[in-house]
Amino acid sequence: MGSRHHARERALQILFQYDIHGKPGLWLDVFWKENEATDEVRAFAERLVSGVLEQKHELDAVIGKYATNWKISRMPIVDRNILRAGAYELLWMDDVPAKVTVNEAIELAKSFGDDDASKFVNGILDQILNKELTLAAKRAEAGAVKREA
């Protein structure tokens, strides 16, 4: 597995702990001592975690839009954090190919979630990819047209 895959695993573990313990404190230092990582892995994991935490409310709103009959607070902690990280990569990280993001999220769901988690994650991220990114592109295009006019 590549370094970004390991970074995503570490990010998921940190986000899981954040959901349980709240603000990072001593537990985050202990996590990195117990889960050694290369500088590259740690940097990508921390970038992903900080982005998810900064955009958490917006991410939850987007995920909630496509998670039919599911409140974000009622989702298993693992699933919601895989979705948050995946949605963050899709919507804010231009340097990561969308297909890679979705496939990595599915693999994380298979490894850490229950039997149906990968289908659930795939369905929601696929909708975000196809609907939200299309809307974002249309908004950007409309914005460019308005500026030119």
mmCIF file of C-alpha atoms in Angstrom:
data_model
loop_
_atom_site.group_PDB
_atom_site.id
_atom_site.type_symbol
_atom_site.label_atom_id
_atom_site.label_comp_id
_atom_site.label_asym_id
_atom_site.label_seq_id
_atom_site.Cartn_x
_atom_site.Cartn_y
_atom_site.Cartn_z
ATOM 1 C CA MET A 1 0.000 0.000 0.000
ATOM 2 C CA GLY A 2 1.163 3.521 -0.765
ATOM 3 C CA SER A 3 2.000 6.243 1.686
ATOM 4 C CA ARG A 4 -1.252 8.103 1.063
ATOM 5 C CA HIS A 5 -3.226 4.963 1.871
ATOM 6 C CA HIS A 6 -1.408 4.713 5.195
ATOM 7 C CA ALA A 7 -1.971 8.434 5.740
ATOM 8 C CA ARG A 8 -5.709 7.993 5.152
ATOM 9 C CA GLU A 9 -5.772 5.128 7.660
ATOM 10 C CA ARG A 10 -4.001 7.300 10.224
ATOM 11 C CA ALA A 11 -6.329 10.224 9.489
ATOM 12 C CA LEU A 12 -9.361 7.965 9.977
ATOM 13 C CA GLN A 13 -7.977 6.737 13.289
ATOM 14 C CA ILE A 14 -7.376 10.319 14.454
ATOM 15 C CA LEU A 15 -10.841 11.469 13.353
ATOM 16 C CA PHE A 16 -12.351 8.475 15.161
ATOM 17 C CA GLN A 17 -10.508 9.457 18.354
ATOM 18 C CA TYR A 18 -11.548 13.074 17.880
ATOM 19 C CA ASP A 19 -15.208 11.989 17.748
ATOM 20 C CA ILE A 20 -14.742 10.127 21.029
ATOM 21 C CA HIS A 21 -12.431 12.452 22.974
ATOM 22 C CA GLY A 22 -13.081 15.851 21.435
ATOM 23 C CA LYS A 23 -10.273 18.345 21.061
ATOM 24 C CA PRO A 24 -6.847 16.873 20.462
ATOM 25 C CA GLY A 25 -4.685 16.859 23.509
ATOM 26 C CA LEU A 26 -2.433 14.306 25.067
ATOM 27 C CA TRP A 27 -4.138 11.501 23.156
ATOM 28 C CA LEU A 28 -2.877 12.899 19.831
ATOM 29 C CA ASP A 29 0.742 12.894 21.017
ATOM 30 C CA VAL A 30 0.301 9.347 22.291
ATOM 31 C CA PHE A 31 -1.264 8.337 18.964
ATOM 32 C CA TRP A 32 1.773 9.492 16.967
ATOM 33 C CA LYS A 33 4.163 7.823 19.417
ATOM 34 C CA GLU A 34 2.283 4.533 19.121
ATOM 35 C CA ASN A 35 1.741 4.812 15.350
ATOM 36 C CA GLU A 36 5.040 5.825 13.856
ATOM 37 C CA ALA A 37 4.824 7.240 10.379
ATOM 38 C CA THR A 38 7.076 8.787 7.785
ATOM 39 C CA ASP A 39 7.042 12.561 7.487
ATOM 40 C CA GLU A 40 5.095 12.205 4.227
ATOM 41 C CA VAL A 41 2.405 10.021 5.818
ATOM 42 C CA ARG A 42 2.088 12.250 8.849
ATOM 43 C CA ALA A 43 1.928 15.444 6.751
ATOM 44 C CA PHE A 44 -0.854 14.107 4.505
ATOM 45 C CA ALA A 45 -2.789 12.674 7.472
ATOM 46 C CA GLU A 46 -2.560 15.962 9.366
ATOM 47 C CA ARG A 47 -3.572 17.932 6.261
ATOM 48 C CA LEU A 48 -6.630 15.719 5.856
ATOM 49 C CA VAL A 49 -7.573 15.829 9.546
ATOM 50 C CA SER A 50 -7.198 19.602 9.844
ATOM 51 C CA GLY A 51 -9.207 20.123 6.663
ATOM 52 C CA VAL A 52 -12.013 17.854 7.853
ATOM 53 C CA LEU A 53 -12.138 19.572 11.234
ATOM 54 C CA GLU A 54 -12.145 23.052 9.654
ATOM 55 C CA GLN A 55 -14.932 22.151 7.203
ATOM 56 C CA LYS A 56 -16.822 19.704 9.434
ATOM 57 C CA HIS A 57 -20.159 21.545 9.441
ATOM 58 C CA GLU A 58 -20.187 22.033 5.688
ATOM 59 C CA LEU A 59 -19.070 18.437 5.115
ATOM 60 C CA ASP A 60 -21.819 17.133 7.393
ATOM 61 C CA ALA A 61 -24.389 19.221 5.517
ATOM 62 C CA VAL A 62 -23.260 17.863 2.138
ATOM 63 C CA ILE A 63 -23.142 14.277 3.411
ATOM 64 C CA GLY A 64 -26.546 14.701 5.051
ATOM 65 C CA LYS A 65 -28.022 15.834 1.756
ATOM 66 C CA TYR A 66 -27.222 12.459 0.163
ATOM 67 C CA ALA A 67 -27.486 10.129 3.172
ATOM 68 C CA THR A 68 -31.170 9.402 2.745
ATOM 69 C CA ASN A 69 -32.851 8.513 6.045
ATOM 70 C CA TRP A 70 -29.570 8.891 7.959
ATOM 71 C CA LYS A 71 -28.641 11.644 10.366
ATOM 72 C CA ILE A 72 -24.894 12.168 10.494
ATOM 73 C CA SER A 73 -25.005 11.802 14.286
ATOM 74 C CA ARG A 74 -26.631 8.362 13.970
ATOM 75 C CA MET A 75 -24.068 6.954 11.523
ATOM 76 C CA PRO A 76 -21.379 4.658 12.857
ATOM 77 C CA ILE A 77 -18.336 6.751 13.821
ATOM 78 C CA VAL A 78 -16.139 4.959 11.291
ATOM 79 C CA ASP A 79 -18.558 5.503 8.402
ATOM 80 C CA ARG A 80 -19.128 9.185 9.064
ATOM 81 C CA ASN A 81 -15.406 9.878 9.321
ATOM 82 C CA ILE A 82 -14.616 7.968 6.136
ATOM 83 C CA LEU A 83 -17.331 10.045 4.462
ATOM 84 C CA ARG A 84 -16.015 13.308 5.916
ATOM 85 C CA ALA A 85 -12.466 12.572 4.790
ATOM 86 C CA GLY A 86 -13.604 11.407 1.351
ATOM 87 C CA ALA A 87 -15.895 14.387 0.852
ATOM 88 C CA TYR A 88 -13.127 16.742 1.984
ATOM 89 C CA GLU A 89 -10.733 15.257 -0.559
ATOM 90 C CA LEU A 90 -13.334 15.509 -3.326
ATOM 91 C CA LEU A 91 -14.384 19.067 -2.571
ATOM 92 C CA TRP A 92 -11.178 20.724 -1.319
ATOM 93 C CA MET A 93 -8.122 18.746 -2.442
ATOM 94 C CA ASP A 94 -7.573 19.333 -6.146
ATOM 95 C CA ASP A 95 -4.302 17.393 -6.156
ATOM 96 C CA VAL A 96 -6.041 14.070 -5.443
ATOM 97 C CA PRO A 97 -7.860 12.363 -8.354
ATOM 98 C CA ALA A 98 -11.541 11.845 -7.544
ATOM 99 C CA LYS A 99 -11.512 8.152 -8.510
ATOM 100 C CA VAL A 100 -8.590 7.542 -6.167
ATOM 101 C CA THR A 101 -10.433 9.278 -3.331
ATOM 102 C CA VAL A 102 -13.588 7.193 -3.798
ATOM 103 C CA ASN A 103 -11.670 3.921 -4.176
ATOM 104 C CA GLU A 104 -9.575 4.633 -1.084
ATOM 105 C CA ALA A 105 -12.708 5.447 0.932
ATOM 106 C CA ILE A 106 -14.309 2.180 -0.185
ATOM 107 C CA GLU A 107 -11.186 0.253 0.853
ATOM 108 C CA LEU A 108 -11.167 1.956 4.261
ATOM 109 C CA ALA A 109 -14.840 1.072 4.695
ATOM 110 C CA LYS A 110 -14.109 -2.568 3.827
ATOM 111 C CA SER A 111 -11.233 -2.652 6.323
ATOM 112 C CA PHE A 112 -12.770 -0.728 9.218
ATOM 113 C CA GLY A 113 -16.546 -0.718 8.688
ATOM 114 C CA ASP A 114 -19.247 -3.353 8.804
ATOM 115 C CA ASP A 115 -20.360 -5.494 5.856
ATOM 116 C CA ASP A 116 -22.501 -2.789 4.244
ATOM 117 C CA ALA A 117 -20.208 0.173 4.936
ATOM 118 C CA SER A 118 -18.397 0.091 1.603
ATOM 119 C CA LYS A 119 -21.670 0.227 -0.366
ATOM 120 C CA PHE A 120 -22.957 3.045 1.842
ATOM 121 C CA VAL A 121 -19.741 5.064 1.481
ATOM 122 C CA ASN A 122 -19.580 4.445 -2.265
ATOM 123 C CA GLY A 123 -23.188 5.540 -2.788
ATOM 124 C CA ILE A 124 -22.800 8.821 -0.921
ATOM 125 C CA LEU A 125 -19.369 9.771 -2.279
ATOM 126 C CA ASP A 126 -20.517 8.910 -5.796
ATOM 127 C CA GLN A 127 -23.419 11.352 -5.438
ATOM 128 C CA ILE A 128 -21.122 14.035 -4.034
ATOM 129 C CA LEU A 129 -18.739 13.460 -6.925
ATOM 130 C CA ASN A 130 -21.445 13.584 -9.575
ATOM 131 C CA LYS A 131 -23.697 16.281 -8.125
ATOM 132 C CA GLU A 132 -21.663 18.558 -5.864
ATOM 133 C CA LEU A 133 -18.622 18.778 -8.110
ATOM 134 C CA THR A 134 -20.850 19.438 -11.104
ATOM 135 C CA LEU A 135 -22.587 22.216 -9.155
ATOM 136 C CA ALA A 136 -19.230 23.649 -8.098
ATOM 137 C CA ALA A 137 -18.031 23.666 -11.705
ATOM 138 C CA LYS A 138 -21.236 25.378 -12.834
ATOM 139 C CA ARG A 139 -20.919 27.984 -10.075
ATOM 140 C CA ALA A 140 -17.306 28.661 -11.018
ATOM 141 C CA GLU A 141 -18.270 28.935 -14.676
ATOM 142 C CA ALA A 142 -21.140 31.295 -13.836
ATOM 143 C CA GLY A 143 -18.793 33.350 -11.682
ATOM 144 C CA ALA A 144 -16.299 33.576 -14.533
ATOM 145 C CA VAL A 145 -19.042 34.637 -16.923
ATOM 146 C CA LYS A 146 -20.266 37.333 -14.513
ATOM 147 C CA ARG A 147 -16.775 38.761 -14.101
ATOM 148 C CA GLU A 148 -16.257 38.886 -17.854
ATOM 149 C CA ALA A 149 -19.590 40.624 -18.510
#
